[in-house]
Coordinates of N, CA and C in Angstrom, one line a residue:
Chain A
X1 N 0.8 -1.2 0.0 CA 0.0 0.0 0.0 C 0.8 1.2 0.0
X2 N 0.4 2.3 0.6 CA 1.1 3.5 0.7 C 2.3 3.4 1.5
X3 N 3.2 4.4 1.4 CA 4.4 4.4 2.2 C 4.2 4.7 3.6
X4 N 5.3 4.9 4.3 CA 5.3 5.2 5.8 C 4.8 6.7 5.9
X5 N 3.8 6.9 6.7 CA 3.4 8.3 6.9 C 3.6 8.7 8.4
X6 N 3.9 10.0 8.5 CA 4.1 10.5 9.9 C 3.4 11.8 10.0
X7 N 2.9 12.1 11.3 CA 2.3 13.3 11.6 C 2.6 13.8 13.0
X8 N 2.6 15.1 13.2 CA 2.5 16.1 12.2 C 3.7 16.3 11.4
X9 N 3.7 17.0 10.3 CA 4.9 17.2 9.5 C 5.8 18.2 10.3
X10 N 5.3 19.2 10.9 CA 6.1 20.1 11.7 C 5.4 20.3 13.0
X11 N 6.2 20.6 14.1 CA 5.6 20.8 15.4 C 6.5 21.8 16.1
X12 N 5.8 22.9 16.5 CA 6.5 23.9 17.3 C 5.9 23.9 18.7
X13 N 6.7 23.8 19.7 CA 6.3 23.7 21.1 C 7.1 24.5 22.0
X14 N 6.6 24.8 23.2 CA 7.3 25.5 24.2 C 8.1 24.6 25.1
X15 N 9.2 25.0 25.5 CA 10.0 24.2 26.5 C 9.1 23.8 27.7
X16 N 9.2 22.5 28.0 CA 8.5 22.0 29.2 C 7.2 21.3 28.8
X17 N 6.7 21.5 27.6 CA 5.5 20.9 27.1 C 5.7 19.5 26.7
X18 N 4.7 18.6 26.6 CA 4.8 17.3 26.1 C 4.4 17.3 24.6
X19 N 5.0 16.4 23.8 CA 4.6 16.3 22.4 C 4.4 14.8 22.1
X20 N 3.5 14.5 21.1 CA 3.3 13.2 20.6 C 3.5 13.2 19.1
X21 N 4.3 12.3 18.6 CA 4.6 12.2 17.2 C 4.1 10.8 16.8
X22 N 3.5 10.8 15.6 CA 2.8 9.6 15.1 C 3.5 9.0 13.9
X23 N 3.5 7.7 13.8 CA 4.0 7.0 12.7 C 3.1 5.9 12.3
X24 N 2.8 5.9 11.0 CA 1.9 4.8 10.4 C 2.8 4.0 9.4
X25 N 3.2 2.8 9.8 CA 4.1 2.1 8.9 C 3.4 1.5 7.7
X26 N 4.1 1.0 6.8 CA 3.6 0.3 5.6 C 2.8 -0.9 6.0
X27 N 1.6 -1.0 5.5 CA 0.7 -2.1 5.9 C 1.4 -3.5 5.7
X28 N 1.4 -4.3 6.8 CA 2.0 -5.6 6.8 C 3.4 -5.6 7.3
X29 N 4.0 -4.4 7.5 CA 5.4 -4.4 8.0 C 5.3 -4.6 9.5
X30 N 6.1 -5.6 10.0 CA 6.1 -5.9 11.4 C 7.2 -5.1 12.2
X31 N 8.2 -4.8 11.5 CA 9.4 -4.1 12.2 C 9.2 -2.6 12.0
X32 N 9.4 -1.8 13.1 CA 9.2 -0.4 13.1 C 10.4 0.3 13.9
X33 N 11.0 1.3 13.3 CA 12.1 2.0 13.9 C 11.9 3.5 14.0
X34 N 12.3 4.1 15.1 CA 12.4 5.5 15.2 C 13.8 6.0 15.3
X35 N 14.1 7.0 14.5 CA 15.4 7.7 14.5 C 15.3 9.2 14.7
X36 N 16.3 9.8 15.2 CA 16.3 11.2 15.4 C 17.5 11.8 14.5
X37 N 17.2 12.8 13.8 CA 18.2 13.5 13.0 C 18.3 14.9 13.5
X38 N 19.5 15.2 14.1 CA 19.8 16.5 14.6 C 21.1 17.0 14.0
X39 N 21.3 18.3 14.0 CA 22.4 18.9 13.4 C 23.7 18.4 14.0
X40 N 23.7 18.4 15.3 CA 25.0 18.0 16.0 C 25.3 16.5 16.0
X41 N 24.2 15.7 16.0 CA 24.4 14.3 16.2 C 24.2 13.4 15.0
X42 N 23.7 14.0 13.9 CA 23.4 13.2 12.7 C 22.2 12.3 13.0
X43 N 22.1 11.1 12.4 CA 21.0 10.2 12.5 C 21.3 9.2 13.6
X44 N 20.4 9.2 14.6 CA 20.6 8.3 15.8 C 19.4 7.4 15.9
X45 N 19.6 6.1 16.2 CA 18.6 5.1 16.5 C 18.0 5.4 17.8
X46 N 16.7 5.4 17.9 CA 16.0 5.6 19.2 C 15.4 4.4 19.8
X47 N 14.5 3.7 19.0 CA 13.7 2.6 19.5 C 13.3 1.7 18.4
X48 N 13.1 0.4 18.7 CA 12.7 -0.6 17.7 C 11.5 -1.4 18.2
X49 N 10.5 -1.6 17.4 CA 9.4 -2.5 17.7 C 9.4 -3.7 16.7
X50 N 9.1 -4.8 17.2 CA 8.9 -6.0 16.4 C 7.5 -6.6 16.8
X51 N 6.5 -6.5 15.9 CA 5.2 -7.0 16.2 C 4.7 -6.5 17.5
X52 N 4.3 -7.5 18.3 CA 3.8 -7.1 19.7 C 4.8 -7.4 20.8
X53 N 6.0 -7.6 20.4 CA 7.1 -7.9 21.4 C 7.5 -6.6 22.1
X54 N 8.1 -6.8 23.3 CA 8.6 -5.6 24.0 C 9.6 -4.9 23.2
X55 N 9.6 -3.5 23.1 CA 10.5 -2.8 22.3 C 11.9 -2.8 22.8
X56 N 12.8 -2.5 21.9 CA 14.2 -2.3 22.2 C 14.4 -0.8 22.4
X57 N 14.5 -0.4 23.6 CA 14.6 1.1 24.0 C 16.0 1.6 24.1
X58 N 17.0 0.8 23.7 CA 18.4 1.1 24.0 C 18.9 2.4 23.5
X59 N 18.2 3.0 22.5 CA 18.7 4.2 21.9 C 18.0 5.5 22.5
X60 N 17.0 5.3 23.3 CA 16.3 6.5 23.9 C 17.3 7.3 24.7
X61 N 17.3 8.6 24.5 CA 18.4 9.4 25.1 C 18.1 9.7 26.6
X62 N 16.8 9.7 27.0 CA 16.5 9.9 28.4 C 15.1 9.3 28.7
X63 N 14.8 9.3 30.0 CA 13.5 8.8 30.4 C 12.3 9.7 30.1
X64 N 12.6 10.9 29.5 CA 11.5 11.7 29.0 C 11.0 11.2 27.7
X65 N 11.7 10.3 27.1 CA 11.3 9.7 25.8 C 10.6 8.4 26.0
X66 N 9.5 8.2 25.4 CA 8.8 6.9 25.4 C 8.1 6.6 24.1
X67 N 7.8 5.4 23.9 CA 7.1 5.1 22.6 C 6.2 3.9 22.8
X68 N 5.1 3.8 22.1 CA 4.3 2.6 22.1 C 3.8 2.3 20.7
X69 N 3.4 1.1 20.5 CA 2.9 0.6 19.2 C 1.7 -0.2 19.5
X70 N 0.6 0.4 19.0 CA -0.7 -0.3 19.3 C -1.1 -1.2 18.2
X71 N -1.5 -2.4 18.6 CA -1.9 -3.4 17.6 C -0.9 -3.8 16.6
X72 N 0.4 -3.6 16.9 CA 1.4 -4.0 16.0 C 1.5 -3.1 14.8
X73 N 0.8 -1.9 14.8 CA 0.8 -1.1 13.6 C 1.3 0.3 14.0
X74 N 0.4 1.2 14.2 CA 0.7 2.6 14.4 C 1.5 2.8 15.7
X75 N 2.5 3.7 15.6 CA 3.4 3.9 16.8 C 3.3 5.4 17.1
X76 N 3.5 5.7 18.4 CA 3.5 7.1 18.9 C 4.8 7.2 19.7
X77 N 5.5 8.3 19.4 CA 6.7 8.6 20.2 C 6.3 9.8 21.0
X78 N 6.5 9.7 22.3 CA 6.1 10.8 23.2 C 7.4 11.4 23.9
X79 N 7.5 12.7 23.9 CA 8.6 13.4 24.6 C 7.9 14.3 25.6
X80 N 8.3 14.0 26.9 CA 7.7 14.7 28.0 C 8.7 15.9 28.4
X81 N 8.1 16.9 28.8 CA 8.9 18.1 29.4 C 10.0 18.4 28.3
X82 N 9.6 18.8 27.2 CA 10.6 19.0 26.1 C 11.6 20.0 26.4
X83 N 12.8 19.8 25.9 CA 14.0 20.7 26.1 C 14.4 21.2 24.7
X84 N 15.1 22.3 24.7 CA 15.5 22.8 23.4 C 16.4 21.8 22.6
X85 N 17.2 21.0 23.3 CA 18.0 20.0 22.6 C 17.2 18.9 22.0
X86 N 15.9 18.8 22.3 CA 15.1 17.8 21.6 C 14.7 18.3 20.2
X87 N 15.0 19.5 19.8 CA 14.7 20.0 18.5 C 15.4 19.2 17.5
X88 N 14.7 18.6 16.5 CA 15.3 17.7 15.6 C 14.2 17.2 14.6
X89 N 14.6 16.5 13.6 CA 13.7 15.8 12.8 C 13.6 14.3 13.3
X90 N 12.4 13.9 13.5 CA 12.2 12.5 14.0 C 11.6 11.7 12.8
X91 N 12.4 10.6 12.5 CA 12.1 9.8 11.4 C 11.6 8.4 11.8
X92 N 10.7 7.9 11.1 CA 10.2 6.6 11.4 C 10.4 5.7 10.1
X93 N 10.8 4.5 10.4 CA 11.0 3.5 9.3 C 10.4 2.2 9.6
X94 N 10.0 1.5 8.5 CA 9.5 0.1 8.8 C 10.1 -0.8 7.7
X95 N 10.1 -2.1 8.1 CA 10.5 -3.1 7.2 C 9.5 -4.3 7.4
X96 N 9.5 -5.2 6.3 CA 8.6 -6.3 6.3 C 8.7 -7.1 7.5
X97 N 9.9 -7.4 7.9 CA 10.2 -8.1 9.2 C 11.6 -7.8 9.5
X98 N 12.1 -8.1 10.7 CA 13.4 -7.7 11.2 C 14.5 -8.3 10.4
X99 N 14.3 -9.3 9.6 CA 15.3 -10.0 8.9 C 15.4 -9.4 7.4
X100 N 14.4 -8.5 7.1 CA 14.5 -7.9 5.8 C 15.4 -6.6 6.0
X101 N 16.4 -6.5 5.2 CA 17.4 -5.5 5.5 C 17.0 -4.1 5.1
X102 N 16.0 -4.0 4.2 CA 15.6 -2.7 3.7 C 14.6 -2.0 4.6
X103 N 14.9 -0.8 5.1 CA 13.9 -0.1 5.8 C 13.4 1.1 5.0
X104 N 12.1 1.3 5.0 CA 11.5 2.4 4.3 C 11.1 3.5 5.2
X105 N 11.5 4.7 4.9 CA 11.3 5.8 5.8 C 10.1 6.7 5.5
X106 N 9.6 7.3 6.5 CA 8.5 8.3 6.4 C 9.2 9.6 6.2
X107 N 8.4 10.7 5.9 CA 8.9 12.0 5.7 C 9.4 12.8 6.9
X108 N 9.2 12.2 8.1 CA 9.7 12.8 9.3 C 8.8 13.9 9.9
X109 N 9.0 14.1 11.1 CA 8.4 15.3 11.8 C 9.5 16.2 12.3
X110 N 9.4 17.4 11.9 CA 10.4 18.4 12.4 C 9.9 19.0 13.6
X111 N 10.6 18.8 14.7 CA 10.2 19.4 16.0 C 11.1 20.6 16.4
X112 N 10.5 21.7 16.8 CA 11.2 22.8 17.2 C 10.7 23.2 18.6
X113 N 11.6 23.2 19.6 CA 11.3 23.5 20.9 C 11.8 24.9 21.2
X114 N 10.9 25.8 21.6 CA 11.3 27.2 21.8 C 11.6 27.4 23.3
Chain B
X1 N 31.7 -1.4 18.8 CA 30.5 -0.9 18.1 C 30.9 -0.5 16.7
X2 N 29.9 -0.6 15.8 CA 30.2 -0.2 14.4 C 30.1 1.3 14.3
X3 N 30.9 1.8 13.3 CA 30.9 3.2 13.0 C 30.9 3.4 11.5
X4 N 30.4 4.5 11.0 CA 30.3 4.8 9.6 C 30.9 6.2 9.5
X5 N 31.8 6.4 8.5 CA 32.4 7.7 8.3 C 32.3 8.2 6.9
X6 N 31.7 9.4 6.8 CA 31.7 10.0 5.5 C 32.6 11.3 5.6
X7 N 33.7 11.3 4.9 CA 34.7 12.3 5.1 C 34.4 13.5 4.2
X8 N 33.4 13.5 3.4 CA 33.2 14.7 2.5 C 31.8 15.3 2.9
X9 N 31.9 16.4 3.7 CA 30.6 17.0 4.1 C 29.9 17.6 2.9
X10 N 30.6 18.1 1.9 CA 29.9 18.6 0.7 C 30.7 18.2 -0.6
X11 N 29.9 18.0 -1.6 CA 30.5 17.7 -2.9 C 29.7 18.4 -4.0
X12 N 30.4 18.7 -5.1 CA 29.7 19.4 -6.2 C 30.0 18.7 -7.5
X13 N 29.1 18.6 -8.4 CA 29.3 18.0 -9.7 C 28.6 18.7 -10.8
X14 N 29.2 18.8 -12.0 CA 28.5 19.4 -13.1 C 27.5 18.4 -13.7
X15 N 26.4 18.9 -14.1 CA 25.3 18.1 -14.7 C 26.0 17.2 -15.8
X16 N 25.6 16.0 -15.9 CA 26.0 15.0 -16.9 C 27.4 14.4 -16.6
X17 N 28.1 14.9 -15.5 CA 29.4 14.4 -15.1 C 29.2 13.3 -14.1
X18 N 30.3 12.7 -13.7 CA 30.3 11.6 -12.7 C 30.9 12.1 -11.4
X19 N 30.3 11.6 -10.3 CA 30.8 12.0 -9.0 C 30.9 10.7 -8.1
X20 N 31.9 10.7 -7.2 CA 32.0 9.6 -6.3 C 32.0 10.1 -4.9
X21 N 31.1 9.5 -4.1 CA 31.0 9.8 -2.7 C 31.6 8.7 -1.8
X22 N 32.4 9.1 -0.9 CA 33.2 8.2 -0.1 C 32.5 7.8 1.2
X23 N 32.7 6.5 1.6 CA 32.2 6.0 2.9 C 33.1 4.9 3.4
X24 N 33.5 5.0 4.6 CA 34.3 3.9 5.3 C 33.5 3.5 6.5
X25 N 33.8 2.3 7.0 CA 33.1 1.8 8.1 C 34.0 0.9 8.9
X26 N 33.6 0.7 10.2 CA 34.4 -0.1 11.0 C 33.5 -1.1 11.7
X27 N 33.9 -2.4 11.6 CA 33.1 -3.5 12.2 C 34.0 -4.7 12.4
X28 N 33.6 -5.5 13.3 CA 34.3 -6.8 13.5 C 33.5 -7.9 12.9
X29 N 32.4 -7.6 12.3 CA 31.5 -8.7 11.8 C 32.0 -9.0 10.3
X30 N 31.6 -10.2 9.9 CA 32.0 -10.5 8.5 C 30.8 -10.5 7.6
X31 N 29.6 -10.5 8.2 CA 28.4 -10.4 7.4 C 27.5 -9.3 7.8
X32 N 27.2 -8.4 6.8 CA 26.4 -7.2 7.1 C 25.8 -6.7 5.8
X33 N 25.1 -5.6 6.0 CA 24.5 -4.9 4.8 C 25.0 -3.5 4.8
X34 N 25.2 -2.9 3.6 CA 25.5 -1.5 3.5 C 24.5 -0.8 2.5
X35 N 24.3 0.4 2.8 CA 23.2 1.1 2.1 C 23.7 2.5 1.8
X36 N 23.2 3.1 0.7 CA 23.2 4.5 0.4 C 21.8 5.0 0.4
X37 N 21.5 6.0 1.2 CA 20.2 6.7 1.2 C 20.4 8.1 0.7
X38 N 19.4 8.5 0.0 CA 19.3 9.9 -0.5 C 18.2 10.7 0.3
X39 N 18.5 11.9 0.7 CA 17.6 12.7 1.4 C 17.5 14.1 0.8
X40 N 16.5 14.3 -0.1 CA 16.3 15.6 -0.7 C 15.7 16.6 0.4
X41 N 15.5 17.8 0.0 CA 14.9 18.8 1.0 C 13.6 18.4 1.6
X42 N 12.9 17.5 0.9 CA 11.6 17.1 1.4 C 11.7 16.2 2.6
X43 N 12.9 15.8 3.0 CA 13.3 15.0 4.2 C 13.1 13.5 4.0
X44 N 12.4 13.1 2.9 CA 12.1 11.7 2.7 C 13.4 11.0 2.4
X45 N 13.7 10.0 3.3 CA 14.9 9.2 3.0 C 14.6 8.1 2.0
X46 N 15.3 8.1 0.9 CA 15.0 7.2 -0.2 C 16.2 6.3 -0.4
X47 N 15.9 5.0 -0.5 CA 17.0 4.0 -0.7 C 17.5 4.1 -2.1
X48 N 18.8 4.3 -2.2 CA 19.5 4.4 -3.5 C 20.0 3.0 -4.0
X49 N 20.7 2.4 -3.1 CA 21.4 1.1 -3.4 C 21.8 0.4 -2.2
X50 N 21.8 -0.9 -2.2 CA 22.3 -1.7 -1.1 C 23.2 -2.8 -1.5
X51 N 24.0 -3.2 -0.6 CA 25.0 -4.2 -0.9 C 25.1 -5.2 0.3
X52 N 25.1 -6.5 0.0 CA 25.3 -7.5 1.0 C 26.8 -7.8 1.0
X53 N 27.3 -7.9 2.2 CA 28.8 -8.0 2.4 C 29.3 -9.3 1.8
X54 N 28.5 -10.3 1.8 CA 29.0 -11.6 1.4 C 29.0 -11.7 -0.2
X55 N 28.5 -10.7 -0.8 CA 28.5 -10.7 -2.3 C 29.7 -9.9 -2.8
X56 N 30.5 -10.5 -3.6 CA 31.7 -9.8 -4.1 C 31.4 -8.8 -5.2
X57 N 30.3 -9.1 -5.9 CA 29.9 -8.2 -7.0 C 29.4 -6.9 -6.5
X58 N 29.8 -5.8 -7.1 CA 29.3 -4.5 -6.7 C 27.9 -4.3 -7.2
X59 N 27.1 -3.8 -6.3 CA 25.7 -3.5 -6.7 C 25.6 -2.3 -7.7
X60 N 24.6 -2.4 -8.5 CA 24.4 -1.4 -9.5 C 22.9 -1.1 -9.7
X61 N 22.5 0.1 -9.7 CA 21.1 0.5 -9.9 C 21.1 1.7 -10.9
X62 N 20.9 1.4 -12.2 CA 20.8 2.4 -13.2 C 22.1 3.2 -13.2
X63 N 22.0 4.5 -12.9 CA 23.2 5.4 -12.9 C 24.0 5.3 -11.6
X64 N 23.5 4.6 -10.7 CA 24.2 4.5 -9.4 C 24.9 3.1 -9.3
X65 N 26.1 3.2 -8.8 CA 26.9 2.0 -8.6 C 27.8 2.2 -7.4
X66 N 28.2 1.1 -6.8 CA 29.1 1.2 -5.6 C 30.4 0.5 -5.9
X67 N 31.4 0.9 -5.2 CA 32.7 0.2 -5.2 C 32.9 -0.3 -3.8
X68 N 32.6 -1.6 -3.6 CA 32.7 -2.2 -2.3 C 34.0 -2.9 -2.1
X69 N 34.8 -2.4 -1.2 CA 36.1 -3.0 -0.9 C 36.1 -3.5 0.6
X70 N 35.7 -4.8 0.7 CA 35.5 -5.4 2.0 C 36.7 -5.3 2.9
X71 N 37.9 -5.7 2.4 CA 39.1 -5.7 3.2 C 39.4 -4.3 3.7
X72 N 39.2 -3.3 2.9 CA 39.5 -1.9 3.2 C 38.3 -1.3 4.0
X73 N 37.2 -2.0 4.1 CA 36.0 -1.4 4.7 C 35.6 -0.1 4.1
X74 N 35.5 -0.1 2.8 CA 35.2 1.0 2.0 C 34.0 0.8 1.1
X75 N 33.1 1.8 1.0 CA 31.8 1.6 0.3 C 31.5 2.9 -0.4
X76 N 32.0 3.2 -1.5 CA 31.8 4.4 -2.2 C 30.7 4.3 -3.2
X77 N 30.0 5.4 -3.4 CA 28.9 5.5 -4.4 C 29.3 6.4 -5.6
X78 N 29.1 5.8 -6.7 CA 29.4 6.5 -8.0 C 28.1 6.9 -8.7
X79 N 27.9 8.2 -9.0 CA 26.7 8.6 -9.7 C 27.2 9.0 -11.1
X80 N 26.7 8.4 -12.1 CA 27.0 8.7 -13.5 C 26.0 9.6 -14.1
X81 N 26.4 10.4 -15.1 CA 25.4 11.2 -15.8 C 24.6 12.0 -14.8
X82 N 25.2 12.7 -13.9 CA 24.5 13.4 -12.8 C 23.4 14.3 -13.4
X83 N 22.3 14.3 -12.7 CA 21.1 15.1 -13.0 C 20.8 16.1 -11.9
X84 N 20.1 17.1 -12.2 CA 19.7 18.1 -11.2 C 19.0 17.5 -10.1
X85 N 18.2 16.5 -10.4 CA 17.4 15.8 -9.3 C 18.2 15.0 -8.4
X86 N 19.5 14.8 -8.7 CA 20.4 14.1 -7.8 C 20.8 14.9 -6.6
X87 N 20.6 16.2 -6.7 CA 21.1 17.1 -5.6 C 20.3 16.7 -4.3
X88 N 21.1 16.4 -3.3 CA 20.5 16.0 -2.0 C 21.6 15.7 -1.0
X89 N 21.2 15.3 0.2 CA 22.1 14.7 1.2 C 22.2 13.2 0.9
X90 N 23.3 12.7 1.0 CA 23.5 11.2 0.8 C 24.1 10.7 2.0
X91 N 23.4 9.6 2.5 CA 23.9 9.0 3.8 C 24.3 7.5 3.5
X92 N 25.4 7.2 4.0 CA 25.9 5.8 4.0 C 25.4 5.2 5.3
X93 N 25.0 3.9 5.2 CA 24.5 3.3 6.4 C 24.9 1.8 6.5
X94 N 25.0 1.3 7.7 CA 25.5 -0.1 8.0 C 24.4 -0.8 8.8
X95 N 24.2 -2.0 8.5 CA 23.2 -2.8 9.3 C 23.8 -4.2 9.5
X96 N 23.8 -4.6 10.7 CA 24.3 -6.0 11.0 C 23.4 -7.0 10.4
X97 N 24.0 -8.1 10.0 CA 23.2 -9.2 9.5 C 22.5 -10.0 10.6
X98 N 23.3 -10.1 11.7 CA 22.8 -10.9 12.8 C 22.0 -10.1 13.7
X99 N 20.8 -10.6 14.0 CA 19.9 -9.9 15.0 C 20.5 -10.2 16.4
X100 N 20.3 -9.3 17.3 CA 20.7 -9.4 18.7 C 22.2 -9.6 18.8
X101 N 22.9 -9.1 17.8 CA 24.4 -9.2 17.9 C 24.9 -7.9 18.4
X102 N 25.6 -7.9 19.6 CA 26.1 -6.6 20.1 C 25.0 -5.7 20.4
X103 N 23.8 -6.2 20.7 CA 22.7 -5.3 21.0 C 21.9 -4.8 19.8
X104 N 22.4 -5.2 18.6 CA 21.7 -4.7 17.4 C 20.4 -5.4 17.2
X105 N 19.4 -4.6 16.9 CA 18.1 -5.2 16.5 C 17.8 -4.8 15.0
X106 N 18.9 -4.7 14.3 CA 18.7 -4.4 12.9 C 18.6 -2.9 12.6
X107 N 18.9 -2.1 13.6 CA 18.8 -0.7 13.3 C 20.0 -0.3 12.4
X108 N 19.8 0.8 11.6 CA 20.8 1.3 10.8 C 21.8 2.2 11.5
X109 N 23.0 2.2 11.2 CA 24.0 3.1 11.7 C 24.5 4.0 10.6
X110 N 24.3 5.3 10.7 CA 24.5 6.2 9.6 C 25.8 7.0 9.7
X111 N 26.3 7.4 8.6 CA 27.4 8.4 8.6 C 26.7 9.8 8.7
X112 N 27.6 10.8 8.7 CA 27.1 12.1 8.9 C 26.5 12.7 7.7
X113 N 26.7 12.1 6.5 CA 26.1 12.6 5.3 C 27.1 13.4 4.5
X114 N 26.8 13.5 3.2 CA 27.5 14.3 2.2 C 26.4 15.1 1.4
X115 N 26.6 16.4 1.4 CA 25.6 17.2 0.6 C 26.1 17.4 -0.8
X116 N 25.3 16.9 -1.7 CA 25.7 16.9 -3.1 C 25.0 18.0 -3.9
X117 N 25.7 18.9 -4.5 CA 25.1 19.9 -5.3 C 25.4 19.5 -6.8
X118 N 24.4 19.8 -7.7 CA 24.6 19.6 -9.1 C 24.4 20.9 -9.8
X119 N 25.5 21.2 -10.6 CA 25.5 22.5 -11.3 C 25.0 22.3 -12.7
X120 N 24.1 23.2 -13.1 CA 23.6 23.1 -14.5 C 24.6 23.5 -15.6

């Protein structure tokens, strides 16, 4: 079906507020990844979901970051008490299964924390 | 841990000419995947080409080809007959073949990127 979609496309928030970013993977893809792209750090892995299994949270930068994936499909990345250093583009990718090497990316959400 | 290095922050090429983007990586694994992704201003990461480390033959996709030197841990991208639409950020990425190896869950490890400009 359609590619990976993400919403919102852009988000401006004030420091200290919570934000939710959404990712809709390609239909039938069981593996889902979140990455963060920032000027200083490049592209960093954040979290990985495989089906309904417990996620791999090893890349999350702090406990203010959390993510969930409902029904093995849509995923939400939540950042609590946002800080200016959270400003970045958040990219979501999915693959058919974890053993399929090709990941397909969404257009990302650009987050700006003022 | 694996690392990916792109030593050229910016490159420029004349339309219709050929350009090569460099990428080196460090790993102790023998089996892995390498990728080149293109990111235009729209932010959409687009897969350009991929290479399985166990394959000696260099991957080719139309005007895009790679020079994979496993012993040297080098993975360069050659763009032939450059077009204006090729202008973008290009990222080299590594992925372990083995799941749960060194904590990897198949996530991609990216270089810092090379910004390619194409002059008309």
